[in-house]
Each structure stands twice: as C-alpha cells, then as structure tokens.
Coordinates of C-alpha atoms and ligand atoms in Angstrom, one line a residue:
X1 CA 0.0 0.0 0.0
X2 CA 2.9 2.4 0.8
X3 CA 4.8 1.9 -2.2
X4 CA 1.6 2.3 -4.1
X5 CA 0.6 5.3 -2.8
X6 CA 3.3 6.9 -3.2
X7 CA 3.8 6.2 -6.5
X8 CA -0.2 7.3 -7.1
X9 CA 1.0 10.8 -4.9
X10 CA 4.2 11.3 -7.3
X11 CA 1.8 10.5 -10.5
X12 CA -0.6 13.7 -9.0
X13 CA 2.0 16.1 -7.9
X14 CA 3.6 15.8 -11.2
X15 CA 0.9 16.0 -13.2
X16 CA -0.2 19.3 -11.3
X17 CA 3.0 20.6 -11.7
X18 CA 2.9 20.8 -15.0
X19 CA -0.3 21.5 -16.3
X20 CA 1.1 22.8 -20.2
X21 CA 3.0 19.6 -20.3
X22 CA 2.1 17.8 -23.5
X23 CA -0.6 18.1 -25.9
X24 CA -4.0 19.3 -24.6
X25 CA -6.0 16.4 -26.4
X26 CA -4.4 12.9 -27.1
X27 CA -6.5 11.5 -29.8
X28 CA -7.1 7.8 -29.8
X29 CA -9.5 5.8 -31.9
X30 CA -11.6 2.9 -30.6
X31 CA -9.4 0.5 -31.7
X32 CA -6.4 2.0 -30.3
X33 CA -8.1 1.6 -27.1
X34 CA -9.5 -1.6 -27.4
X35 CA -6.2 -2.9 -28.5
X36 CA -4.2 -1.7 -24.8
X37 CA -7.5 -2.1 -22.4
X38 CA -9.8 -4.9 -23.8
X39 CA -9.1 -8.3 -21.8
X40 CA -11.1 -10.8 -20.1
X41 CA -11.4 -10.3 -16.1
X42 CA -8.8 -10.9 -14.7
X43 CA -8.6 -13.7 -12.7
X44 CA -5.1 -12.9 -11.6
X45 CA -3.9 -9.8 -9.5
X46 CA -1.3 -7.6 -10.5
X47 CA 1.2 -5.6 -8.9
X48 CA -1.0 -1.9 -8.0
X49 CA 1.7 0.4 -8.2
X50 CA 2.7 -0.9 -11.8
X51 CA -1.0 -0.4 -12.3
X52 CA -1.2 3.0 -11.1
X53 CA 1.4 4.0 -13.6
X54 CA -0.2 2.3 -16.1
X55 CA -3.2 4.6 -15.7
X56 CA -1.4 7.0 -15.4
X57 CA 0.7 6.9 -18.7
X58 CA -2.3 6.0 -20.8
X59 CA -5.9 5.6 -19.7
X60 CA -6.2 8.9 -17.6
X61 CA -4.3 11.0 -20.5
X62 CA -6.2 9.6 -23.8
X63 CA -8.7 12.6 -24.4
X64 CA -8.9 16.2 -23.6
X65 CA -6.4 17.7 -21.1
X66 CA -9.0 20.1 -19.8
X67 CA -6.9 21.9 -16.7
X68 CA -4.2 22.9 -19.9
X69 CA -3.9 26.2 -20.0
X70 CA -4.4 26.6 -23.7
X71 CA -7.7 24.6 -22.9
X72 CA -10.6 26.9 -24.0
X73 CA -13.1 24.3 -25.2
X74 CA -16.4 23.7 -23.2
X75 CA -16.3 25.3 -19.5
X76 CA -13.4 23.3 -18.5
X77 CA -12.2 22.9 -14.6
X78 CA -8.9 23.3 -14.0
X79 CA -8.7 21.1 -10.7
X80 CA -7.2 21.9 -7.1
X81 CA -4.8 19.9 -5.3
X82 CA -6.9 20.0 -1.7
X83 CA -9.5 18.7 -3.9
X84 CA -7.2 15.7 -4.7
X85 CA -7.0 14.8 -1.1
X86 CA -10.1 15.0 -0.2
X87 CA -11.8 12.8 -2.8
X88 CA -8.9 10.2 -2.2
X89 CA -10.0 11.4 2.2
X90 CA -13.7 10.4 1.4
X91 CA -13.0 7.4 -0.5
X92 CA -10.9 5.6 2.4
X93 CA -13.0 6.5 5.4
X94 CA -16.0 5.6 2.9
X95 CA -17.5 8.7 4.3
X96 CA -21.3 9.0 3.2
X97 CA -23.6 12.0 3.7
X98 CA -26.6 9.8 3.1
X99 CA -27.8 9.5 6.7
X100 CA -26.7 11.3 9.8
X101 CA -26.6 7.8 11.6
X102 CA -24.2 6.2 8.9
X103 CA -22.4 9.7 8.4
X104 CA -23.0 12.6 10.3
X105 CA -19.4 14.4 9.8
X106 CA -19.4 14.4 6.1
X107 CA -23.4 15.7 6.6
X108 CA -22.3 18.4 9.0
X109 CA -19.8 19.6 5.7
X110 CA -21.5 19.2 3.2
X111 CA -24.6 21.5 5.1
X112 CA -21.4 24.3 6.1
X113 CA -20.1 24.0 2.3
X114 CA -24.1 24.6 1.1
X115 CA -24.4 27.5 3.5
X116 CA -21.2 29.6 2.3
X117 CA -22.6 29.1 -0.9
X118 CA -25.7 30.4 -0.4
X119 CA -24.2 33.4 1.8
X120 CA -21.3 33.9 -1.1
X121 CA -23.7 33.8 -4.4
X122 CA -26.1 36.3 -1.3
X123 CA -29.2 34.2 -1.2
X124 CA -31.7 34.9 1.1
X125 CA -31.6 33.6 4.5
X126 CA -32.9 30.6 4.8
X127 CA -32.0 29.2 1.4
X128 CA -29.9 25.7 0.8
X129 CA -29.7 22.9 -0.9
X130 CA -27.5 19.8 -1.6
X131 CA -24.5 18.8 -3.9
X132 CA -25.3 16.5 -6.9
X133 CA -23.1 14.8 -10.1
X134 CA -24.0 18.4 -11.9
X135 CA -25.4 21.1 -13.3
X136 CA -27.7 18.4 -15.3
X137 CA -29.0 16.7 -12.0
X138 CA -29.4 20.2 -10.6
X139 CA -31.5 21.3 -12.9
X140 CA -34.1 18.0 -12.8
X141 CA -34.2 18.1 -9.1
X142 CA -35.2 21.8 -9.7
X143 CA -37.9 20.6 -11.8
X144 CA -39.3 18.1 -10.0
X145 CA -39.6 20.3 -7.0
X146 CA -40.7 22.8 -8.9
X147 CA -43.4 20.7 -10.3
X148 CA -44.6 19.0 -7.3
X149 CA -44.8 22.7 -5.3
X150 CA -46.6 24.4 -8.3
X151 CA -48.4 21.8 -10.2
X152 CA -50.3 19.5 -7.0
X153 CA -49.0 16.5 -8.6
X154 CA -50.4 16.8 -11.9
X155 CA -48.8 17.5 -14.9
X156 CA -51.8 17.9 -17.6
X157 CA -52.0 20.9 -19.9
X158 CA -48.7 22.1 -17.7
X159 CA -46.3 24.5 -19.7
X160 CA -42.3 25.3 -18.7
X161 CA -40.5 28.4 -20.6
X162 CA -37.0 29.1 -21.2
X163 CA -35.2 30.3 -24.4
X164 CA -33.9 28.9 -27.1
X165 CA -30.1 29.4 -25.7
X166 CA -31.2 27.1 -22.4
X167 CA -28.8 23.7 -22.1
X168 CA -30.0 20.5 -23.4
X169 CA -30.5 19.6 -19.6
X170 CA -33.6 21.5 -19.1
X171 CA -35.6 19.6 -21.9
X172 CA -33.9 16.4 -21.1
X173 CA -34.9 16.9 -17.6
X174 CA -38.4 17.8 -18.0
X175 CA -38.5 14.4 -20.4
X176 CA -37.0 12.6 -17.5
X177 CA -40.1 13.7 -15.2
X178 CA -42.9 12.6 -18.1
X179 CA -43.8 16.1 -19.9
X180 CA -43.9 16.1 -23.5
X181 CA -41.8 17.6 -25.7
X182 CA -44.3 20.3 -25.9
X183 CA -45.1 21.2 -22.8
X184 CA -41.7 23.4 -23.0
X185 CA -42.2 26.3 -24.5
X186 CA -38.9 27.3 -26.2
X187 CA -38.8 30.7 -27.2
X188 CA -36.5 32.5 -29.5
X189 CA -33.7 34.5 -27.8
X190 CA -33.5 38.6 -28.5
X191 CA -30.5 40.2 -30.1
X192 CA -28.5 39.7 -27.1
X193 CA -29.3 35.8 -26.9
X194 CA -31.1 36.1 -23.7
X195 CA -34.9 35.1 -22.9
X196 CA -37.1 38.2 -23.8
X197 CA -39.4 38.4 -21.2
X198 CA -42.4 40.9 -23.0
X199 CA -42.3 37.6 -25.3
X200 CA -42.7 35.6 -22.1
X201 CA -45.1 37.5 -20.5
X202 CA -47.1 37.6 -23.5
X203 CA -46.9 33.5 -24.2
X204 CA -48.0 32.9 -20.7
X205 CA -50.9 34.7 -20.5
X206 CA -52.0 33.2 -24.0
X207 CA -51.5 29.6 -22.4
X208 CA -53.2 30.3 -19.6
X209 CA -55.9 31.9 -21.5
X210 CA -56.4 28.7 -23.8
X211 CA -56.8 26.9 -20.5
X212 CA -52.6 25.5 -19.6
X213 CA -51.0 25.5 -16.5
X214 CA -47.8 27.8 -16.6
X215 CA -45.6 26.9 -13.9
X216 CA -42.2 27.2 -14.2
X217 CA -39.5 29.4 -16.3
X218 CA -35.9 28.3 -16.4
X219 CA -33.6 31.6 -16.7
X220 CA -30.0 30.5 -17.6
X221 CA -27.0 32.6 -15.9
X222 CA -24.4 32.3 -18.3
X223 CA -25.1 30.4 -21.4
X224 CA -23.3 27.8 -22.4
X225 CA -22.6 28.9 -26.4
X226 CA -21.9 32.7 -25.2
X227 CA -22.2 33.9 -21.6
X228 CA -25.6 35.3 -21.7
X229 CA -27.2 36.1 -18.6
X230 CA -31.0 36.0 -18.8
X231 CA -32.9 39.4 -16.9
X232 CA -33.0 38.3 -14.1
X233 CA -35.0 41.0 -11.9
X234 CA -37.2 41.6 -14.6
X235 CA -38.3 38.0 -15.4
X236 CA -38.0 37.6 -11.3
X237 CA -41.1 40.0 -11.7
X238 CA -42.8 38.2 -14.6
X239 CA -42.9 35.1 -12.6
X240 CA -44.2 36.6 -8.9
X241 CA -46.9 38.3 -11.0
X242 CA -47.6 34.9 -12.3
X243 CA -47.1 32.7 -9.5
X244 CA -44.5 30.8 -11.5
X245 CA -41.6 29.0 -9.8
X246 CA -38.1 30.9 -11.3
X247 CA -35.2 28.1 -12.0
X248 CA -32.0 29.6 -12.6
X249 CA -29.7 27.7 -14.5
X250 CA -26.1 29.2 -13.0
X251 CA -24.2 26.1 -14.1
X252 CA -21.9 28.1 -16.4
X253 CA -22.1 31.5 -14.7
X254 CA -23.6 31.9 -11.2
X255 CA -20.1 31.9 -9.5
X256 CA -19.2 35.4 -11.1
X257 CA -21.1 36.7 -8.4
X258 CA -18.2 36.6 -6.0
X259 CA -16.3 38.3 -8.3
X260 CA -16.3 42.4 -7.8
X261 CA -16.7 42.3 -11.6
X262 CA -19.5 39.7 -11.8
X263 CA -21.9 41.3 -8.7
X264 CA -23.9 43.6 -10.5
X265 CA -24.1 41.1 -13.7
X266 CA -25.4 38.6 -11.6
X267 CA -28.0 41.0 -9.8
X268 CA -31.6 39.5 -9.2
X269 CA -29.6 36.1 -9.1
X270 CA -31.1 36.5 -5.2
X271 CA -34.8 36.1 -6.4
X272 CA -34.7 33.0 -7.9
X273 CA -36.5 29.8 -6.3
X274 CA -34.0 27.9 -7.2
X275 CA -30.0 27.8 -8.7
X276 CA -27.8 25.3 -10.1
X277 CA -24.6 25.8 -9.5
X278 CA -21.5 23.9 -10.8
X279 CA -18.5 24.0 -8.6
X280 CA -17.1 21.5 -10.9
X281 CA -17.0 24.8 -13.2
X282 CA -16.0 28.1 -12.3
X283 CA -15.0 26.4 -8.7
X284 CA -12.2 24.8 -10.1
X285 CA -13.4 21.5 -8.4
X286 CA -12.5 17.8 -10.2
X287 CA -15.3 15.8 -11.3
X288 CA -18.1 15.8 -9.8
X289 CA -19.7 18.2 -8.1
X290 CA -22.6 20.2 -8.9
X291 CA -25.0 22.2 -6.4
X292 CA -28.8 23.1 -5.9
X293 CA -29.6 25.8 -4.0
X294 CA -33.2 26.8 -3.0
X295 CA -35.1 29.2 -1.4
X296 CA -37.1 27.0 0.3
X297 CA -34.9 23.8 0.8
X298 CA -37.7 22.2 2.8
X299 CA -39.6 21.7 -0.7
X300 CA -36.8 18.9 -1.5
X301 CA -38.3 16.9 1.4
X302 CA -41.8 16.8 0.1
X303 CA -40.5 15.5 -3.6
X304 CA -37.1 13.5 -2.3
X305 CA -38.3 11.7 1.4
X306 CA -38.3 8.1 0.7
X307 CA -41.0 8.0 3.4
X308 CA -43.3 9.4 0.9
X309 CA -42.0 7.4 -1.7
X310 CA -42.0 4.0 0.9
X311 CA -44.2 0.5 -0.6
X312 CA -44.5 -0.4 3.2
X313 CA -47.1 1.5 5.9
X314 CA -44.5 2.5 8.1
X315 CA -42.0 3.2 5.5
X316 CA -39.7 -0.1 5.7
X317 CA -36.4 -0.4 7.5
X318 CA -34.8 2.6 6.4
X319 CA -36.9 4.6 8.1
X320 CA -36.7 2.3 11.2
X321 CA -32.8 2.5 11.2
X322 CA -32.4 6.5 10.5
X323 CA -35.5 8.3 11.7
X324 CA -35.0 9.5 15.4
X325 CA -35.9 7.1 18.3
X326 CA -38.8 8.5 20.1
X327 CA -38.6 11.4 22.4
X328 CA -35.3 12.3 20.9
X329 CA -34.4 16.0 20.7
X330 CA -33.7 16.7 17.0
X331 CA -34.7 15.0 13.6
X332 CA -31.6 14.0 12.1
X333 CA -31.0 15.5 8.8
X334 CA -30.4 12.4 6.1
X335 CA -29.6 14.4 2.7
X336 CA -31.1 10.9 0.8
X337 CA -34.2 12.4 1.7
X338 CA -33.3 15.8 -0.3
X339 CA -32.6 14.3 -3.9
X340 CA -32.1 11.4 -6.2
X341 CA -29.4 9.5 -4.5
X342 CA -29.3 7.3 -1.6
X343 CA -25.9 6.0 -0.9
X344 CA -24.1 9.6 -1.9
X345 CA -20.5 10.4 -2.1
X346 CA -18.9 13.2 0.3
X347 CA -18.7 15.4 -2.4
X348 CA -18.5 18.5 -0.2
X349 CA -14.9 17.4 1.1
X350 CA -13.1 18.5 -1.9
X351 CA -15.1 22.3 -2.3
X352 CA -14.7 22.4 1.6
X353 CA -10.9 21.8 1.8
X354 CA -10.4 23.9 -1.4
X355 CA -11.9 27.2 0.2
X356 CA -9.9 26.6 3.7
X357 CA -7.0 26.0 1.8
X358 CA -7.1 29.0 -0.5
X359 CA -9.6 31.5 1.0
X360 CA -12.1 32.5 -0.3
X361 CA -10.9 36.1 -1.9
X362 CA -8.1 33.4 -4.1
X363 CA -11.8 32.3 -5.6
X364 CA -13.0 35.7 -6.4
X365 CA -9.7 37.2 -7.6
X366 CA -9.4 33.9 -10.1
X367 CA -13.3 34.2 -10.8
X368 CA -12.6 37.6 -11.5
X369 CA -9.1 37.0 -13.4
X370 CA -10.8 34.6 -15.9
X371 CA -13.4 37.1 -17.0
X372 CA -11.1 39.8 -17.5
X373 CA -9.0 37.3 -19.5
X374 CA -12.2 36.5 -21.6
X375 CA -12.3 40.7 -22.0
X376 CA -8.8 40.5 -23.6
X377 CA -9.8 37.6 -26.1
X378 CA -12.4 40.5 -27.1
X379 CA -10.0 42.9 -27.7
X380 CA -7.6 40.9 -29.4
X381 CA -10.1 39.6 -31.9
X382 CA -11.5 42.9 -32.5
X383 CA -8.2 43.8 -33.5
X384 CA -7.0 41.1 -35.5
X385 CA -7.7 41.4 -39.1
X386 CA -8.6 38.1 -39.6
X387 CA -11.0 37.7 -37.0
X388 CA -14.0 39.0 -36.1
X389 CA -16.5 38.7 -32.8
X390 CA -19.8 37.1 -33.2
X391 CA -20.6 37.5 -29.3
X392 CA -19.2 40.2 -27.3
X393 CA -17.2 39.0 -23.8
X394 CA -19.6 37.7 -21.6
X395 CA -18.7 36.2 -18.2
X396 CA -16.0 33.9 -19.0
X397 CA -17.3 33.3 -23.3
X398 CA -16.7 34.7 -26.2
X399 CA -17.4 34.0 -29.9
X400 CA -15.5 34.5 -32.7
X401 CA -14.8 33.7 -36.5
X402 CA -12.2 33.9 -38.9
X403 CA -13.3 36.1 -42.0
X404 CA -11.3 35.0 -45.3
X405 CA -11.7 38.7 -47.5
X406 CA -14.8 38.5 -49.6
X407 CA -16.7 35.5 -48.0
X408 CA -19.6 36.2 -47.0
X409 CA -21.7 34.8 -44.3
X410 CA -22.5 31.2 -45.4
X411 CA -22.7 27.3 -45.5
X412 CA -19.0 27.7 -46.9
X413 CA -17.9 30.3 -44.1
X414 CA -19.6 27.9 -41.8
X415 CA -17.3 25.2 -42.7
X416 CA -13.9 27.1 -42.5
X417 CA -14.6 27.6 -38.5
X418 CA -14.9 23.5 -38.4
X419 CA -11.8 23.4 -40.6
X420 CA -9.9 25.5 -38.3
X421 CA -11.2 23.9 -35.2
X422 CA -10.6 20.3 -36.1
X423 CA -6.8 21.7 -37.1
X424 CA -6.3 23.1 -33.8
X425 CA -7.7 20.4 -31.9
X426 CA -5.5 17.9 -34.0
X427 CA -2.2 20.0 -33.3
X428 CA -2.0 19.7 -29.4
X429 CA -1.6 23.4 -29.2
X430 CA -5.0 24.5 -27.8
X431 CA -8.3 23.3 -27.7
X432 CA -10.7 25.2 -29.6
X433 CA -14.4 24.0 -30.7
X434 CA -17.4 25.6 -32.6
X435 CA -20.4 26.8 -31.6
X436 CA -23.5 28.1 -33.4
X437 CA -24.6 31.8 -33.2
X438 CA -27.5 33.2 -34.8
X439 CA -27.7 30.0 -36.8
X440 CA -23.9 30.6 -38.1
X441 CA -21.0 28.0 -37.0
X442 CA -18.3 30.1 -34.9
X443 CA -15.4 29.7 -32.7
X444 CA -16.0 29.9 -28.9
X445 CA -13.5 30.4 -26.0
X446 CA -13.9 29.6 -22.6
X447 CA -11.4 31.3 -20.2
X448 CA -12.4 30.1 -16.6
X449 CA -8.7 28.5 -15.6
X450 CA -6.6 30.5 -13.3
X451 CA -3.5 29.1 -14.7
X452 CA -3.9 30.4 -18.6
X453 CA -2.3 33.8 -19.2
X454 CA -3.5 36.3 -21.8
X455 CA -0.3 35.4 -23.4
X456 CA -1.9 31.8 -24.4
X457 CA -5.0 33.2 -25.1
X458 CA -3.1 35.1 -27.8
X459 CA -1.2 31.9 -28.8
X460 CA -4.6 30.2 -29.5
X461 CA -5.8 33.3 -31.1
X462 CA -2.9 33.4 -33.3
X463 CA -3.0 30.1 -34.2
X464 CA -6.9 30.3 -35.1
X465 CA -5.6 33.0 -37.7
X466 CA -2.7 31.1 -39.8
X467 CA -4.7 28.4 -39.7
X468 CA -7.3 30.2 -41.8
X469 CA -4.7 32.2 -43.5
X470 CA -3.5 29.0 -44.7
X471 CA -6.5 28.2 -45.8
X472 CA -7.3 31.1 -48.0
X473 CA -4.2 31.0 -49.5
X474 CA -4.0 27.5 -50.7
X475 CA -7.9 28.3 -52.2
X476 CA -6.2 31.1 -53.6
X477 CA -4.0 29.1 -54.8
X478 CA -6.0 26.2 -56.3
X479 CA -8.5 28.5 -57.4
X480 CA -11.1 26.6 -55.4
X481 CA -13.9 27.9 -52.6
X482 CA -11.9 27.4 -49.1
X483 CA -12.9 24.0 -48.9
X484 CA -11.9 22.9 -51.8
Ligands
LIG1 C1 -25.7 26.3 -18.6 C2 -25.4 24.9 -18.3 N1 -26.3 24.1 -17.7 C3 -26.1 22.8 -17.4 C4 -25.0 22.2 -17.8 C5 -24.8 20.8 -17.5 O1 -23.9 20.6 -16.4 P1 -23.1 19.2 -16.1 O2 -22.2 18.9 -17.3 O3 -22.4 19.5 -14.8 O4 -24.2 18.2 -15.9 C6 -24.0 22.9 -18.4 C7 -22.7 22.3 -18.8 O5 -21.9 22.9 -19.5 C8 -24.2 24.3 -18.7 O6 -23.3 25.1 -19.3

C-alpha cells in the first residue's frame, strides 16, 4: 500500500505541476483503445503500483487535457490539489452524507459548504440545498420540486419556458419527469441571446388563457454557447406576477457573483427559487460536483423523502434504522431524503478543503481573473484582421470567426470555422471548438482556468488565424472555394 501510494502521490503532484506539459488532447481511436485495455477479467492480481502508472501513462491521458492552460473548449475545470486529497479522504474512510446515523461528519460539511454558498452567491436567509453529479441533475431536481410545489402533482396541460439558448439539460430533464416535448415552451432568444421576457409575459398569458397550467420558467446565468445572462429581476417579476416557480440555471455562470466584476451582472440572481450551480466549473473542483440551491430547501423533502416514496405503511427499515428514536431532541438531517441518490458520495470534502485551503478572496480574484481574460480575447479579436466577434465578452465566453476577405456569411464560411477547429484540436496546441450563433458556425473560447495567461489566449488566437490564412491561401492558390 505504501509503495503504491506513493507512487499514485508522485503521478498527482507531477501532473499538477505541469499543467502545459504535452498536448492538450491525445486523440485515440476505438481501436487504439481496445487494442491496450480490452481483456477478459482478470482472474489474476497484478502488482498496484505498476498499475497506477499504467493509468497513469495512458488511460487517464487519452482525451482532452482540460486543466491545460491553452484549454478553451467547453467550460473546462482546472482542478485543485486540496480537492485531490479529499476525494482520495472520502474514498478511504467511505465517508457517506446519506444518513446522519451512517455519516454525520461528512453531513455536517457538506450543510457548512451549502451554506457559504448560499451566503457567497447572497441568497436569502434561509436558502440551501445539496450537492449532486451536476449542473444536469441540478437542474431535474429543480424541476421536480418545482413541479410537485406548483403543479399538485399533476402534470396535464402544464407549460415550462426558457429560451432557445437554455442547455440540453432542461428539456432532457423535463422528459426525464414525463412532460412532453411540448409542454416546453422554447422561445427565440433577443439580439442579445437572452430570454425576452415581453415575449414571455405575452406566451404565458396566452396559455393560460387557452386553458394551460404555466408553472415554471428556467432563466440560464451564463449560457453555455456565449455567456448570456437572462434578466434576471425583470423575469424575477414576470414570474411573482404569475405565480411561476423561477429556476435559474447558473451552471456556467452563477459563480461570477463573487467576483467584484461579476456582482452587479449577476443581480436578481437572489430572487430565484432555485440555482444550479456547478463547482465543478468556475469552482475549479474535479469531477463531480454540482449544487442546488433553494429558497425553500424544505420543498426537497416533500418530492425526495423516501417516506413518501416507501411501498411499506411504516415506510420499511430505512426509516426504522435512521428516523430518530422517540422522544429524541432533534430530527436528524439524512440528505437521501433531499434528492435522487441514496448511498451519496462526500462530495463536499473537496469544495470544503479547497476554500480553507485558498480562501475564499483566491476564488474571487481567479473568478474575476478569468473574465477579465475572456475581455482581452475580445479585444484581441477585435483587433485582428482576420478575426471577427460574433458575441461580445460575456462572463467567461466569447465568440469568434475567422473572416477570409470577400466570403460572406454562409454554408462555406460555416465550414472554414470546423476546418480550423478540427486543425487546432488535431495540433496539441489548444483546444478550440465551434459553436452556433444566430444560426452561423463560430469559434468559442472559454477562459475560466486560473492558470492560462493572456499570453496563451493570444497563442490560441494566433493560431486560429494562420490556420485560416492558410486556408485562404492554398484556395487562392487552387482557385477553389476554401474547402476545396
Ligand atoms: C448552462 C449549463 N447548464 C447545465 C450544464 C450541465 O452541467 P453538467 O455537465 O455538470 O451536468 C452545463 C454544462 O456545461 C451548462 O453550461
């Protein structure tokens, strides 16, 4: 065990150590991978600190190095040390925040680590919530509680709104729970990509006037393709006039709010009912670790308590074993009874040890660095003369496109941006993927990690531009469109 673990100790210290080491994304096809990994059980053991390296050389590395600094491609965490530790803590004192009877330390953390948040992202008093695998399970235990408090259990003629710009999760989610594709109401986003709320107001009273059952609007805080943060105060206002239950998806973006910068951005963040939040984002946390936060975190009891959920009268032997013996003092809080997961991992260790370790203001200041970062890309590519912005900064995103002279917007335009993307993904130099913007492929950086400097954001930049120099120039060239 000792010889193991210190190998596995040396593997982590020197991959932190070196975070631009190598390429940022090994590509390997399915049957390179099948060729090193596929084997039968193995009946046999094997020596564990030769195994640990081989992870280490190959498994772990295949695939996108996403704490590399020159890593800009989907909101990618960058990792901590103390985070390390206390997933590697959790998994050999098998801590579980489950039941306060089975594990009433890593409980007791993971309700301190939901309160800062609440106080840092200044939710009302009273608010909480619990840590899940992401901003995607966030987001359906939002729904179902959102739901259950709003619709009495019955989901006919119901209605959810959110934009067209909303992630994937929110549909997939309200499909999870048994709505139809159609009782979400996707409308277009404005000229700024967020939700537009006259729109909103306007398609909810409609519904309810053909006899549906509004309920719920999802508001995204930061979208995913380019930062946008929905009004919040103003569609805060749509939905109390309304009586609709306000889900804020801050999965990409909520964070900024303990930046100086991203306060005021984030204002009206506090009126929500409820907020994803993804410390595995802008938190710099490993995978995984996402967050909801409600208002009224008492609601999760009425959707989540297996009590309500038990086939038995008096709600089998869990409840025997973990409810409080009669004439005890206090209820014991069992977070199983708060979401989807029974057995649950201590996932509040590693956001716990990460702010001791750091401090908080080392959070804001990165939060804070990485949008200012995402403000030079901006400039930069406004003054590039190859490049041109198709989103302004927003958080931690922006959009961009390189512009060969005389092509105009288009299918073939369109197809350059996936030329140069796949190039720069295949050279190990950054990591750089598309997006679509107002129906037009485009180039899309995300700048959360604390380690990247504007000096690789201008490498990638740079390297987005001969790319489609290149390009032009060979069409030029062979007289061809840029594509050949
Ligand atoms: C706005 C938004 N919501 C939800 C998600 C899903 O989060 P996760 O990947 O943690 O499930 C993402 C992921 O990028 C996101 O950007």
């Amino acid at each position: 065990m000792e010889r193991a673990g210190r190998r596995a100790v040396e593997r982590v210290l020197a991959r932190l150590a070196a975070p631009g080491e190598g390429p940022v994304h090994v590509a390997c096809t399915p049957e390179e991978l099948d060729k090193e990994w596929r084997e039968p059980p193995p009946e046999e053991g094997a020596d564990l600190a030769d195994l640990v390296d081989r992870l280490a050389d190959s498994a772990l590395t295949a695939g996108m190095r996403s704490d590399h600094p020159r890593c800009f491609a989907f909101v990618p965490s960058a990792g901590t040390f103390p985070a390390v530790l206390a997933d590697a803590l959790g998994a050999a004192f098998l801590a579980v925040p489950g039941a306060w009877l089975v594990g009433s330390g890593a409980t007791q953390l993971e309700l301190v680590t939901v309160e800062w948040l609440c106080a840092l992202l200044e939710l009302p008093e009273g608010s909480g919530g619990l840590f899940v695998s992401g901003g995607s399970e966030a987001n359906l235990v939002a729904l179902t509680v959102a739901r259950d408090s709003r619709l009495g259990g019955d989901p006919r003629g119901a209605r959810a709104y959110c934009s067209d710009q909303a992630h994937p999760s929110v549909a997939r989610a309200l499909h999870i729970l048994g709505f139809s594709r159609d009782q979400l109401v996707v409308l277009p986003a404005d000229a700024s990509l967020r939700l537009p709320v006259d729109e909103l107001a306007r398609r909810v009273a409609a519904d309810r006037a053909a006899g549906l059952r509004p309920f719920a609007v999802v508001a995204t805080a930061g979208t995913t393709s380019t930062g946008a943060i929905d009004p919040l105060p103003e569609l805060a206002a749509v939905c109390r006039a309304e009586g609709l239950w306000l889900h804020t998806d801050g999965a990409l973006g909520a964070v900024a709010r303990i930046s100086d910068p991203g306060r005021a951005l984030l204002a009206g963040l506090e009126a929500s009912d409820s907020v994803t939040v993804d410390p595995h984002k802008w938190l710099f946390q490993p995978y995984d670790i996402g967050c909801l936060l409600l208002r009224e975190p008492g609601l999760l009891r009425d959707s989540f308590a297996l009590t309500r959920h038990s086939l038995d009268v008096d709600a089998g032997y869990l409840s025997a074993s973990t409810r409080p013996a009669p004439g005890d003092a206090t209820d014991p809080v069992n977070l199983s009874d708060h979401g989807v997961q029974l057995s649950r991992g201590p996932r509040a260790l590693k956001l716990w040890l990460s702010l001791k370790t750091f401090g908080v203001r080392a959070f804001r200041e990165a939060v804070a660095d990485g949008m200012r970062r995402a403000a030079h890309a901006g400039e930069r590519i406004a003054a590039h003369p190859g490049l041109e912005l198709t989103s302004p900064p927003s958080l931690c995103v922006v959009t961009f496109r390189h512009r060969p002279p005389g092509l105009p917007p288009g299918p073939e335009l369109d197809a350059v941006q996936g030329h140069i993307s796949r190039t720069v993904v295949a050279s190990g130099d950054a990591m750089i993927l598309p997006t679509r913007v107002r129906g037009e492929q485009v180039l899309r950086l995300c700048t959360i990690n604390p380690r990247a400097t504007d000096a690789d954001v201008d490498a990638a930049l740079d390297l987005v531009a001969a790319i489609g120099d290149q390009l032009s120039s060979g069409t030029r060239d062979s007289g061809h469109g840029p594509l050949g």
